[in-house]
Amino acid sequence: MKPRTQVVLLATLMTATAWGQEVSLYGTTMAQMWKQETPGFDKNTFTPATQYLGIDATKLGTDNLSLHLFGWGRTDLSDVSNFDGSKSGGYLNYGYLQYRFDQANAEIKAGRFTANQATGFEQVDGVSVRTDLRGGFSISAFGGKPVYYKTVDPRNQADYEFQRDFIMGTRLAWRMPKVGEIGLSYVQDGTKAAKDLDIPSPVDYTRKMLGADFHLAPASAFDLRGRTVFNVANERTNTAEHDYTATVKLGDQVTMTGNYAMRNFNYYFAGTNLPSLFRQDENDKFRGFGGSITWNASTVVQLVGDYRHMHRETFGDVNRAGGEVRWTASDKSFLGGVSGHWVNAANTRFVDPATPYRSLSHKEARVWAMATQGKLIASLDAILQRYDSENPYLVGVRNVYEVVGSLGYQATTNVKVSGDISYGSTPVARHETRGLLRAEYRFGFAKKGGR
Amino acid sequence: MARKSILQIVGIVLGLCVLTACSLISPEASFAATHPQELGAGRPICSECHSNDVAKGALKPYASFDHTPTFVKDHRFQANQDANTCASCHAQSFCADCHGGKVPMKPATRLSDRPDRATPHRGDFMTQHRIEGKMDPSSCYACHGRANNEKCAACHR
């Protein structure tokens, strides 16, 4: 979206808030500070300031019309901390008008919104509609201009925008009470392919995906859900993804889950704007399965054990296992947890003989706690990852850790100030201390939000 | 004359389509826009209060929305199928905490005073992502493949 269009959209939406009978405004102001000293580079002091701001305005002339805005801006008060060299930036995450009908769960959205219907998670500048139909059917659709992030090589930007000229998607579903739901969805991002360019490009950003999803929940104790996504951009239809999860509850105390996933990179990553990172040309495949057991040992203690096996055709097998204990006081004045995970990647393959071996095996431990006493809120979060010392990713550092301590004051129900101190050691920054100040505020009528 | 007739026929057909579509719309009242009671801190277990019935709109047991560890990890399924149910308690900004599209800092830093929330990228993720990416790059792709990857592009050109 061009800056001029953004200004017009923002001005329109801001003006619309004046009509709202119930307007809530919420924001977070943050200031960070840390110093960095990397061998071979200048010493730097970073002090970025970031402002998040959201507005929800309801009852815009009618009870059913509302406005929702959320965005952020940031600036560096000293050295540049952003990778692209810019000292300031900002972004409108979403900004849309919504009309919610009293009947059929029907709604219309217009503006910038997120569409997450079965096959994709897309940001769109456009319009979306949905409604329930008779007989348990529901239908939804969206269309508009895909939101660009200007994250491709500038030489390819024109090709990128040429191909991603329009995005549309739809989903038709059928629900049966106490049985479940099945859905069929389609998303198409771009109407012009790379071959349509004046000088045809080998990098194709267009995407056509067909998805089938289902949810089987005949009883509270059993739940099976998942989806299969097909890439239909080519002459042949190819499976891009299977992802299915089953949940079984044994009484009130024990929950067991199992998951199976398969992704074919060539089709799953189709249309990526980072082809160098998500290598769809490698014809690689991923398969993973695993599960977890959650035991609510008492009203305040929860234990979780989990295991996952991952297989990548080019790299081999990885096993991850671990557990967590969570403590939640009955009055929620104290929450805490201890977790440990072990990743064994001994069976990964040594792909490139020209580069040193890079072990993926490591262990991870985490302990965290959060306590509330009156208006004071304190938290502590410590995480340690222990790697093989020969790993060239780690330049001799074996233990990577970070400890974050936070102290906050809830001045009123809607205003909270807090400060963090973090200390850590990484292969990039050893014994680094960071500071962060945060002010959160909420004014207006909203009872729900980012909590 | 012929053109006028064609336009009339098209108009009649479109009108019939609209009438047919309207007659197909469910007569049921919409799901509540806002949960009637404000919920406390922590992960709610919906089925503790809503027992033996299905969520209106979603037509699924409330237990399907219990915020268990599995639900928190795999909530994309519920978000895809039942965004209306999510919206009765969560504003869109709750999603944007992690799924912002383009964000100025990692979610774990923004919410560093909330260790109870399952925010991604805790600790030194610059080191960790090299490991995770080798094991399963498809887990990165959901957010970073077609979204906020300016930082990825700084190294992965």
Coordinates of C-alpha atoms in Angstrom, one line a residue:
Chain A
M1 CA 0.0 0.0 0.0
K2 CA 1.4 3.4 -0.9
P3 CA 2.0 5.9 1.9
R4 CA -0.6 8.3 0.5
T5 CA -3.2 5.5 0.5
Q6 CA -2.2 4.6 4.1
V7 CA -2.7 8.2 5.2
V8 CA -6.2 8.3 3.6
L9 CA -7.2 5.0 5.1
L10 CA -5.9 6.0 8.6
A11 CA -7.6 9.4 8.4
T12 CA -10.9 7.7 7.4
L13 CA -10.7 5.2 10.1
M14 CA -9.7 7.7 12.8
T15 CA -12.6 10.0 11.7
A16 CA -15.0 7.1 12.0
T17 CA -13.9 6.6 15.7
A18 CA -15.5 10.0 16.5
W19 CA -18.9 8.4 15.7
G20 CA -18.3 5.6 18.1
Q21 CA -20.5 5.6 21.2
E22 CA -18.1 3.2 23.0
V23 CA -14.5 3.9 22.2
S24 CA -11.6 2.1 23.9
L25 CA -8.0 3.0 23.3
Y26 CA -5.1 0.8 24.5
G27 CA -1.4 1.1 24.1
T28 CA 2.1 0.1 25.2
T29 CA 5.0 2.4 25.3
M30 CA 8.4 0.8 25.5
A31 CA 11.9 2.0 25.8
Q32 CA 14.9 -0.4 25.7
M33 CA 18.6 0.0 26.2
W34 CA 21.6 -2.2 25.7
K35 CA 25.3 -1.8 24.7
Q36 CA 27.0 -4.1 22.2
E37 CA 30.7 -4.8 21.7
T38 CA 31.5 -7.2 18.9
P39 CA 35.2 -7.9 18.1
G40 CA 36.1 -6.1 14.8
F41 CA 33.1 -3.7 15.0
D42 CA 32.4 -0.3 16.7
K43 CA 30.9 -0.2 20.2
N44 CA 27.2 0.6 20.0
T45 CA 24.6 1.8 22.4
F46 CA 21.0 1.0 21.4
T47 CA 18.0 2.8 22.8
P48 CA 14.9 2.1 20.6
A49 CA 11.6 3.5 21.7
T50 CA 8.5 1.7 20.5
Q51 CA 4.8 2.7 20.7
Y52 CA 2.0 0.2 20.1
L53 CA -1.5 1.7 19.8
G54 CA -4.9 0.1 19.3
I55 CA -8.5 1.5 19.0
D56 CA -11.8 -0.3 19.2
A57 CA -14.8 1.9 18.5
T58 CA -18.2 0.2 18.7
K59 CA -21.8 1.3 18.0
L60 CA -20.9 3.6 15.1
G61 CA -24.3 4.9 14.5
T62 CA -25.8 1.4 14.9
D63 CA -25.0 -1.3 17.5
N64 CA -23.6 -3.6 14.8
L65 CA -21.0 -1.4 13.2
S66 CA -17.5 -1.2 14.8
L67 CA -14.0 -0.1 14.0
H68 CA -10.7 -1.8 14.9
L69 CA -7.2 -0.3 14.5
F70 CA -3.8 -1.5 15.7
G71 CA -0.3 -0.5 14.7
W72 CA 3.1 0.5 16.0
G73 CA 5.9 3.0 15.5
R74 CA 9.5 2.9 16.6
T75 CA 12.6 5.1 16.6
D76 CA 16.2 4.7 17.6
L77 CA 17.2 7.4 20.1
S78 CA 20.9 6.5 19.6
D79 CA 22.6 4.0 17.3
V80 CA 20.6 2.2 14.6
S81 CA 19.3 -1.1 15.9
N82 CA 17.3 -2.2 12.8
F83 CA 18.9 -4.6 10.3
D84 CA 17.9 -2.5 7.3
G85 CA 19.7 0.6 8.6
S86 CA 16.6 2.7 9.2
K87 CA 16.3 4.7 12.4
S88 CA 12.6 4.7 12.5
G89 CA 9.6 2.8 11.2
G90 CA 6.0 2.0 11.7
Y91 CA 3.2 -0.2 10.5
L92 CA -0.6 -0.6 10.5
N93 CA -1.2 -4.2 11.5
Y94 CA -4.9 -4.0 10.9
G95 CA -7.5 -1.4 10.5
Y96 CA -11.0 -2.4 9.4
L97 CA -14.7 -1.6 9.7
Q98 CA -16.8 -4.5 10.8
Y99 CA -20.6 -5.0 10.5
R100 CA -21.8 -7.9 12.6
F101 CA -25.4 -9.1 11.8
D102 CA -27.7 -10.2 14.6
Q103 CA -28.5 -13.3 12.6
A104 CA -26.5 -16.2 11.2
N105 CA -23.1 -15.1 12.6
A106 CA -22.9 -13.0 9.5
E107 CA -20.3 -10.3 9.2
I108 CA -18.6 -8.0 6.7
K109 CA -15.2 -6.5 7.2
A110 CA -13.6 -3.8 5.0
G111 CA -10.1 -2.4 5.3
R112 CA -6.9 -4.2 6.4
F113 CA -7.5 -7.5 8.1
T114 CA -6.2 -10.9 8.6
A115 CA -7.8 -13.8 6.7
N116 CA -7.1 -17.2 8.3
Q117 CA -9.6 -19.5 6.6
A118 CA -8.2 -23.0 6.6
T119 CA -5.5 -22.8 4.0
G120 CA -3.7 -19.6 4.7
F121 CA -2.9 -16.8 7.1
E122 CA -3.0 -13.7 5.0
Q123 CA -3.0 -10.0 5.5
V124 CA -5.3 -8.3 3.0
D125 CA -6.4 -4.8 2.1
G126 CA -9.9 -5.6 0.9
V127 CA -13.3 -7.0 1.9
S128 CA -14.3 -10.2 3.7
V129 CA -17.8 -11.7 4.3
R130 CA -19.1 -14.8 6.1
T131 CA -22.5 -16.2 7.1
D132 CA -24.1 -19.4 8.4
L133 CA -26.5 -21.0 6.0
R134 CA -29.4 -23.3 6.6
G135 CA -28.8 -27.0 7.3
G136 CA -25.5 -26.4 9.2
F137 CA -23.6 -24.9 6.2
S138 CA -21.5 -21.8 6.4
I139 CA -19.6 -19.8 3.7
S140 CA -16.9 -17.2 3.8
A141 CA -14.9 -15.3 1.3
F142 CA -12.4 -12.5 1.0
G143 CA -10.7 -10.6 -1.7
G144 CA -8.4 -7.6 -2.2
K145 CA -4.8 -6.5 -2.5
P146 CA -2.3 -8.7 -0.6
V147 CA -0.2 -6.7 1.9
Y148 CA 3.4 -6.3 0.8
Y149 CA 6.3 -6.2 3.2
K150 CA 9.0 -5.2 0.6
T151 CA 11.1 -8.1 1.7
V152 CA 12.3 -9.3 -1.6
D153 CA 15.5 -8.2 -3.4
P154 CA 14.7 -4.7 -4.7
R155 CA 15.6 -5.9 -8.2
N156 CA 12.7 -8.3 -8.0
Q157 CA 10.2 -6.0 -6.3
A158 CA 8.4 -5.0 -9.5
D159 CA 8.1 -8.7 -10.5
Y160 CA 6.8 -9.5 -7.0
E161 CA 4.1 -6.8 -7.1
F162 CA 3.2 -7.7 -10.7
Q163 CA 2.5 -11.3 -9.8
R164 CA 0.8 -10.7 -6.4
D165 CA -1.8 -8.3 -7.9
F166 CA -4.9 -9.7 -6.2
I167 CA -5.6 -12.2 -3.4
M168 CA -8.9 -14.1 -2.9
G169 CA -10.1 -17.0 -0.9
T170 CA -13.2 -18.8 0.1
R171 CA -14.3 -21.6 2.4
L172 CA -17.5 -23.7 2.4
A173 CA -18.2 -25.8 5.6
W174 CA -20.8 -28.0 7.0
R175 CA -21.4 -28.5 10.7
M176 CA -23.4 -31.2 12.5
P177 CA -24.1 -30.5 16.2
K178 CA -22.1 -32.9 18.5
V179 CA -20.5 -34.5 15.6
G180 CA -18.1 -32.1 13.9
E181 CA -17.4 -30.0 10.9
I182 CA -15.9 -30.5 7.4
G183 CA -14.6 -27.6 5.3
L184 CA -13.3 -27.1 1.8
S185 CA -11.3 -24.0 1.1
Y186 CA -9.4 -22.3 -1.7
V187 CA -6.9 -19.4 -1.7
Q188 CA -5.3 -17.8 -4.7
D189 CA -2.6 -15.2 -4.3
G190 CA -1.9 -13.4 -7.6
T191 CA -3.5 -13.7 -11.0
K192 CA -0.4 -13.2 -13.1
A193 CA 2.4 -15.8 -13.2
A194 CA 6.1 -15.3 -13.7
K195 CA 5.7 -16.5 -17.2
D196 CA 3.4 -13.5 -18.0
L197 CA 6.2 -11.0 -17.3
D198 CA 7.8 -9.1 -20.2
I199 CA 11.0 -11.0 -19.3
P200 CA 9.8 -14.3 -17.8
S201 CA 11.3 -14.9 -14.4
P202 CA 12.1 -18.3 -12.8
V203 CA 10.8 -17.1 -9.4
D204 CA 7.0 -17.5 -9.3
Y205 CA 5.3 -15.7 -6.4
T206 CA 1.7 -16.7 -7.4
R207 CA 0.0 -19.4 -5.3
K208 CA -3.1 -21.6 -5.7
M209 CA -4.0 -23.8 -2.7
L210 CA -7.0 -26.0 -2.1
G211 CA -7.6 -27.2 1.4
A212 CA -9.8 -29.7 3.2
D213 CA -10.2 -29.5 6.9
F214 CA -12.3 -31.4 9.4
H215 CA -13.1 -31.6 13.1
L216 CA -14.7 -34.6 14.7
A217 CA -15.9 -34.0 18.3
P218 CA -18.7 -36.4 19.1
A219 CA -18.0 -36.1 22.8
S220 CA -16.2 -33.9 25.2
A221 CA -13.7 -36.7 25.8
F222 CA -12.6 -37.1 22.1
D223 CA -11.5 -34.6 19.5
L224 CA -9.9 -35.2 16.1
R225 CA -9.0 -32.3 13.8
G226 CA -6.7 -31.5 11.0
R227 CA -6.3 -30.5 7.4
T228 CA -4.8 -31.5 4.1
V229 CA -3.7 -28.8 1.7
F230 CA -3.0 -29.3 -2.0
N231 CA -1.0 -27.1 -4.4
V232 CA -3.2 -26.7 -7.5
A233 CA -1.1 -24.2 -9.3
N234 CA 0.5 -26.8 -11.6
E235 CA -1.1 -29.1 -14.1
R236 CA -1.1 -31.9 -11.6
T237 CA -2.5 -31.5 -8.1
N238 CA 0.1 -32.2 -5.4
T239 CA -0.2 -32.7 -1.7
A240 CA 1.5 -29.8 0.2
E241 CA 0.5 -30.7 3.8
H242 CA -1.2 -33.2 6.1
D243 CA -1.6 -32.0 9.7
Y244 CA -3.8 -34.0 12.1
T245 CA -4.2 -33.9 15.9
A246 CA -6.2 -36.2 18.1
T247 CA -7.1 -35.4 21.8
V248 CA -8.5 -37.9 24.3
K249 CA -9.5 -36.9 27.8
L250 CA -9.5 -39.5 30.5
G251 CA -11.7 -38.0 33.2
D252 CA -11.0 -34.5 34.4
Q253 CA -7.4 -35.1 35.1
V254 CA -5.6 -36.6 32.1
T255 CA -5.5 -35.4 28.5
M256 CA -3.6 -37.3 25.8
T257 CA -2.8 -35.9 22.4
G258 CA -1.2 -37.3 19.3
N259 CA -0.2 -35.5 16.1
Y260 CA 1.0 -36.4 12.6
A261 CA 2.3 -33.9 10.1
M262 CA 3.7 -34.2 6.6
R263 CA 4.9 -31.3 4.4
N264 CA 6.3 -31.5 0.9
F265 CA 8.5 -28.4 0.6
N266 CA 8.1 -28.1 -3.2
Y267 CA 4.4 -27.5 -2.8
Y268 CA 4.1 -26.2 0.7
F269 CA 6.6 -23.3 0.1
A270 CA 5.1 -22.5 -3.3
G271 CA 5.1 -18.7 -3.8
T272 CA 7.5 -18.0 -1.0
N273 CA 9.2 -14.6 -1.2
L274 CA 12.3 -16.0 0.4
P275 CA 13.2 -18.8 -2.0
S276 CA 16.8 -18.9 -0.8
L277 CA 15.6 -19.7 2.7
F278 CA 12.5 -21.9 2.1
R279 CA 14.0 -24.1 -0.5
Q280 CA 11.1 -25.4 -2.4
D281 CA 13.4 -26.5 -5.2
E282 CA 15.0 -29.1 -3.1
N283 CA 12.0 -31.5 -3.2
D284 CA 12.6 -32.1 0.5
K285 CA 9.9 -33.6 2.7
F286 CA 9.2 -33.3 6.4
R287 CA 7.4 -35.9 8.5
G288 CA 6.7 -35.6 12.2
F289 CA 4.7 -37.4 14.8
G290 CA 4.5 -37.1 18.5
G291 CA 2.2 -36.6 21.4
S292 CA 1.8 -35.3 24.9
I293 CA 0.2 -36.3 28.2
T294 CA -1.1 -33.6 30.5
W295 CA -2.0 -34.6 34.1
N296 CA -3.8 -32.1 36.3
A297 CA -2.5 -33.7 39.4
S298 CA -4.4 -31.2 41.6
T299 CA -6.2 -28.0 41.2
V300 CA -2.9 -26.1 41.4
V301 CA -0.4 -28.5 39.8
Q302 CA -0.2 -29.5 36.1
L303 CA 2.3 -31.9 34.7
V304 CA 3.0 -32.2 30.9
G305 CA 5.2 -34.7 29.2
D306 CA 5.8 -34.5 25.4
Y307 CA 7.7 -36.3 22.7
R308 CA 8.1 -35.5 19.0
H309 CA 10.0 -37.4 16.2
M310 CA 10.9 -35.3 13.2
H311 CA 12.3 -36.6 9.9
R312 CA 13.6 -34.5 7.0
E313 CA 14.7 -36.4 4.0
T314 CA 17.9 -34.3 3.5
F315 CA 18.9 -34.1 7.2
G316 CA 17.6 -37.2 8.9
D317 CA 15.9 -37.8 12.2
V318 CA 15.6 -35.7 15.3
N319 CA 13.9 -36.7 18.6
R320 CA 12.7 -34.2 21.1
A321 CA 11.3 -35.1 24.5
G322 CA 10.7 -33.3 27.7
G323 CA 8.3 -32.2 30.4
E324 CA 6.9 -29.3 32.3
V325 CA 5.5 -28.8 35.7
R326 CA 3.1 -25.8 36.2
W327 CA 1.9 -24.4 39.4
T328 CA -1.1 -22.0 39.5
A329 CA -2.3 -20.8 42.9
S330 CA -6.0 -21.0 43.3
D331 CA -6.3 -17.2 43.6
K332 CA -3.9 -16.8 40.6
S333 CA -1.6 -14.7 42.8
F334 CA 1.3 -17.0 41.9
L335 CA 2.1 -18.9 38.7
G336 CA 5.2 -20.8 38.0
G337 CA 6.8 -23.5 35.9
V338 CA 9.8 -25.7 35.4
S339 CA 10.6 -27.4 32.2
G340 CA 13.3 -29.4 30.6
H341 CA 13.7 -30.7 27.0
W342 CA 16.2 -32.9 25.3
V343 CA 16.9 -32.8 21.6
N344 CA 18.8 -35.8 20.1
A345 CA 19.8 -35.2 16.5
A346 CA 22.5 -37.9 16.4
N347 CA 21.0 -39.4 13.3
T348 CA 21.0 -36.3 11.2
R349 CA 23.1 -36.6 8.1
F350 CA 26.3 -34.7 7.3
V351 CA 25.2 -33.0 4.1
D352 CA 28.1 -30.9 2.9
P353 CA 31.6 -32.3 3.4
A354 CA 33.0 -28.8 2.7
T355 CA 31.6 -27.3 5.9
P356 CA 32.3 -28.3 9.5
Y357 CA 29.9 -30.6 11.2
R358 CA 27.1 -28.8 13.0
S359 CA 25.4 -30.8 15.7
L360 CA 21.7 -30.0 16.3
S361 CA 21.6 -31.9 19.6
H362 CA 21.1 -29.8 22.7
K363 CA 19.3 -29.7 26.1
E364 CA 17.1 -26.9 27.3
A365 CA 16.0 -26.0 30.8
R366 CA 13.6 -23.2 31.8
V367 CA 12.3 -21.9 35.1
W368 CA 9.8 -19.1 35.4
A369 CA 7.6 -17.5 38.1
M370 CA 5.1 -14.7 38.3
A371 CA 3.7 -13.3 41.6
T372 CA 1.1 -10.6 42.3
Q373 CA 1.0 -8.9 45.7
G374 CA -1.5 -6.1 45.9
K375 CA -0.6 -3.7 43.1
L376 CA 2.9 -5.1 42.6
I377 CA 3.7 -7.8 40.0
A378 CA 7.0 -9.5 39.8
S379 CA 8.3 -12.1 37.4
L380 CA 11.4 -14.1 36.7
D381 CA 12.2 -16.1 33.6
A382 CA 15.4 -18.0 33.1
I383 CA 16.3 -20.2 30.1
L384 CA 19.5 -22.2 29.4
Q385 CA 20.4 -24.1 26.3
R386 CA 23.5 -26.4 26.4
Y387 CA 25.0 -27.4 23.1
D388 CA 28.0 -29.5 21.9
S389 CA 31.1 -27.4 22.2
E390 CA 32.3 -28.3 18.7
N391 CA 29.4 -26.6 17.0
P392 CA 30.7 -23.9 14.7
Y393 CA 27.5 -22.0 15.0
L394 CA 28.4 -21.3 18.6
V395 CA 32.1 -20.0 18.3
G396 CA 33.2 -21.8 21.4
V397 CA 30.2 -20.9 23.5
R398 CA 28.6 -24.0 25.0
N399 CA 26.0 -22.6 27.4
V400 CA 23.6 -20.0 26.0
Y401 CA 21.3 -18.5 28.6
E402 CA 19.1 -15.5 29.4
V403 CA 17.5 -14.4 32.7
V404 CA 14.8 -11.8 32.6
G405 CA 13.5 -10.1 35.8
S406 CA 10.5 -7.8 35.7
L407 CA 8.9 -5.6 38.3
G408 CA 5.6 -3.9 37.6
Y409 CA 3.1 -1.6 39.4
Q410 CA -0.6 -1.8 38.5
A411 CA -1.5 1.8 39.3
T412 CA -5.1 1.4 38.3
T413 CA -7.1 -1.3 36.6
N414 CA -6.2 0.2 33.3
V415 CA -2.6 1.5 33.9
K416 CA 0.5 -0.6 34.5
V417 CA 4.1 0.4 34.5
S418 CA 6.9 -2.1 34.6
G419 CA 10.6 -2.5 34.1
D420 CA 12.8 -5.4 33.0
I421 CA 16.4 -6.2 33.5
S422 CA 17.8 -9.1 31.4
Y423 CA 21.2 -10.7 31.5
G424 CA 22.5 -13.3 29.1
S425 CA 25.3 -14.8 27.1
T426 CA 25.1 -15.8 23.5
P427 CA 27.6 -16.5 20.7
V428 CA 27.1 -12.9 19.5
A429 CA 27.0 -11.0 22.8
R430 CA 28.6 -12.4 25.9
H431 CA 27.5 -11.2 29.3
E432 CA 25.0 -8.7 27.9
T433 CA 22.7 -6.7 30.1
R434 CA 19.6 -5.1 28.7
G435 CA 17.0 -2.7 30.3
L436 CA 13.4 -2.2 29.3
L437 CA 10.8 0.2 30.5
R438 CA 7.1 -0.4 29.7
A439 CA 3.9 1.5 30.2
E440 CA 0.6 -0.2 29.4
Y441 CA -2.7 1.7 29.4
R442 CA -6.3 1.1 28.4
F443 CA -9.0 3.7 28.3
G444 CA -12.6 3.2 27.4
F445 CA -15.2 0.5 27.6
A446 CA -13.6 -2.6 26.2
K447 CA -13.8 -5.7 28.4
K448 CA -11.7 -7.9 26.2
G449 CA -8.5 -7.4 24.4
G450 CA -4.9 -8.4 24.4
R451 CA -4.9 -10.0 27.8
Chain B
M1 CA -33.5 -3.6 -28.4
A2 CA -31.8 -7.0 -28.1
R3 CA -29.2 -5.5 -25.8
K4 CA -32.0 -4.2 -23.5
S5 CA -33.6 -7.6 -23.4
I6 CA -30.4 -9.3 -22.4
L7 CA -29.9 -6.7 -19.6
Q8 CA -33.4 -7.4 -18.4
I9 CA -32.8 -11.1 -18.3
V10 CA -29.5 -10.7 -16.5
G11 CA -31.2 -8.4 -14.0
I12 CA -33.9 -11.0 -13.4
V13 CA -31.4 -13.8 -13.0
L14 CA -29.3 -11.8 -10.6
G15 CA -32.4 -10.8 -8.6
L16 CA -33.4 -14.5 -8.3
C17 CA -29.9 -15.4 -7.3
V18 CA -29.9 -12.8 -4.5
L19 CA -33.4 -14.0 -3.3
T20 CA -32.2 -17.6 -3.4
A21 CA -29.1 -16.7 -1.5
C22 CA -31.0 -14.8 1.2
S23 CA -33.4 -17.7 1.6
L24 CA -30.4 -19.9 2.3
I25 CA -29.1 -17.8 5.2
S26 CA -29.6 -19.4 8.6
P27 CA -32.4 -17.8 10.7
E28 CA -30.5 -18.5 13.9
A29 CA -29.4 -15.6 16.2
S30 CA -25.7 -14.8 16.1
F31 CA -23.2 -16.0 18.8
A32 CA -22.6 -13.5 21.6
A33 CA -20.2 -10.8 20.5
T34 CA -18.7 -10.6 24.0
H35 CA -18.4 -13.2 26.8
P36 CA -21.0 -12.0 29.5
Q37 CA -18.5 -12.4 32.3
E38 CA -14.9 -11.1 32.4
L39 CA -12.5 -14.0 32.8
G40 CA -9.7 -14.0 35.3
A41 CA -6.0 -14.5 34.7
G42 CA -4.6 -17.8 33.4
R43 CA -5.8 -20.3 30.8
P44 CA -9.6 -20.8 31.0
I45 CA -11.2 -24.3 30.9
C46 CA -14.5 -23.5 29.1
S47 CA -16.0 -26.9 30.0
E48 CA -15.8 -26.2 33.7
C49 CA -18.8 -23.9 33.4
H50 CA -20.2 -24.9 30.0
S51 CA -20.8 -28.6 30.6
N52 CA -22.8 -31.0 28.4
D53 CA -23.7 -28.5 25.7
V54 CA -22.2 -27.2 22.5
A55 CA -21.0 -23.7 21.7
K56 CA -23.6 -21.8 19.7
G57 CA -22.3 -21.0 16.3
A58 CA -19.4 -23.5 16.5
L59 CA -21.8 -26.4 17.3
K60 CA -19.0 -28.2 19.1
P61 CA -18.5 -29.2 22.7
Y62 CA -17.1 -26.4 24.8
A63 CA -14.4 -28.8 25.8
S64 CA -12.9 -28.3 22.3
F65 CA -12.0 -24.8 23.4
D66 CA -10.5 -25.7 26.8
H67 CA -7.2 -23.9 26.9
T68 CA -5.0 -27.0 27.5
P69 CA -1.3 -27.0 26.5
T70 CA -2.3 -28.7 23.3
F71 CA -4.9 -26.1 22.5
V72 CA -2.4 -23.3 23.1
K73 CA 0.1 -25.0 20.7
D74 CA -2.4 -26.0 18.0
H75 CA -4.9 -23.2 18.3
R76 CA -4.7 -22.6 14.5
F77 CA -7.3 -25.2 13.9
Q78 CA -9.9 -23.5 16.1
A79 CA -8.9 -20.1 14.8
N80 CA -9.5 -21.2 11.2
Q81 CA -12.9 -22.8 11.9
D82 CA -14.3 -20.8 14.7
A83 CA -12.9 -17.2 14.8
N84 CA -16.2 -16.0 16.1
T85 CA -15.9 -18.1 19.2
C86 CA -12.3 -16.8 19.8
A87 CA -13.6 -13.2 19.3
S88 CA -16.1 -13.4 22.2
C89 CA -13.1 -13.2 24.6
H90 CA -10.1 -12.1 22.6
A91 CA -9.8 -8.8 20.6
Q92 CA -7.9 -9.0 17.4
S93 CA -4.9 -7.4 19.1
F94 CA -4.4 -10.6 21.2
C95 CA -3.6 -12.4 17.9
A96 CA -1.4 -9.5 16.8
D97 CA 0.8 -10.0 19.9
C98 CA 2.5 -12.8 18.0
H99 CA 0.9 -12.8 14.5
G100 CA 1.5 -9.2 13.8
G101 CA 2.7 -9.7 10.2
K102 CA 5.4 -7.0 10.6
V103 CA 6.6 -6.4 14.2
P104 CA 9.3 -4.3 15.7
M105 CA 10.5 -6.9 18.2
K106 CA 10.1 -10.6 18.9
P107 CA 7.0 -11.5 21.0
A108 CA 9.1 -12.8 23.9
T109 CA 10.7 -9.4 24.4
R110 CA 7.4 -7.5 24.1
L111 CA 5.8 -9.8 26.6
S112 CA 8.8 -10.4 28.8
D113 CA 6.8 -9.6 31.9
R114 CA 4.4 -12.4 31.1
P115 CA 6.4 -15.6 31.3
D116 CA 3.1 -17.6 31.6
R117 CA 2.2 -16.9 28.0
A118 CA 3.5 -19.3 25.4
T119 CA 5.2 -16.6 23.3
P120 CA 7.6 -17.8 20.6
H121 CA 11.3 -17.2 20.5
R122 CA 12.3 -17.1 24.1
G123 CA 16.0 -16.8 25.0
D124 CA 18.6 -16.4 22.3
F125 CA 16.6 -17.3 19.3
M126 CA 19.3 -16.1 16.9
T127 CA 21.3 -19.2 17.8
Q128 CA 18.3 -21.4 18.3
H129 CA 16.7 -20.7 14.9
R130 CA 19.7 -22.3 13.1
I131 CA 18.9 -25.5 14.8
E132 CA 15.1 -25.3 14.6
G133 CA 15.3 -24.3 10.9
K134 CA 17.4 -27.4 10.0
M135 CA 14.9 -29.7 11.8
D136 CA 11.7 -28.2 10.5
P137 CA 11.7 -25.1 8.3
S138 CA 8.0 -25.4 7.8
S139 CA 7.4 -24.4 11.4
C140 CA 9.0 -21.0 10.6
Y141 CA 7.1 -20.5 7.3
A142 CA 3.6 -20.0 8.8
C143 CA 4.7 -16.6 10.1
H144 CA 7.9 -15.7 8.3
G145 CA 7.5 -17.3 4.8
R146 CA 5.1 -14.7 3.5
A147 CA 5.2 -12.2 6.3
N148 CA 7.7 -10.4 8.4
N149 CA 11.0 -11.5 7.1
E150 CA 13.0 -8.3 6.7
K151 CA 15.3 -9.6 9.3
C152 CA 15.6 -13.0 7.6
A153 CA 16.5 -11.3 4.3
A154 CA 19.4 -9.5 6.0
C155 CA 21.3 -12.8 6.0
H156 CA 19.2 -15.1 3.8
R157 CA 19.5 -13.4 0.4

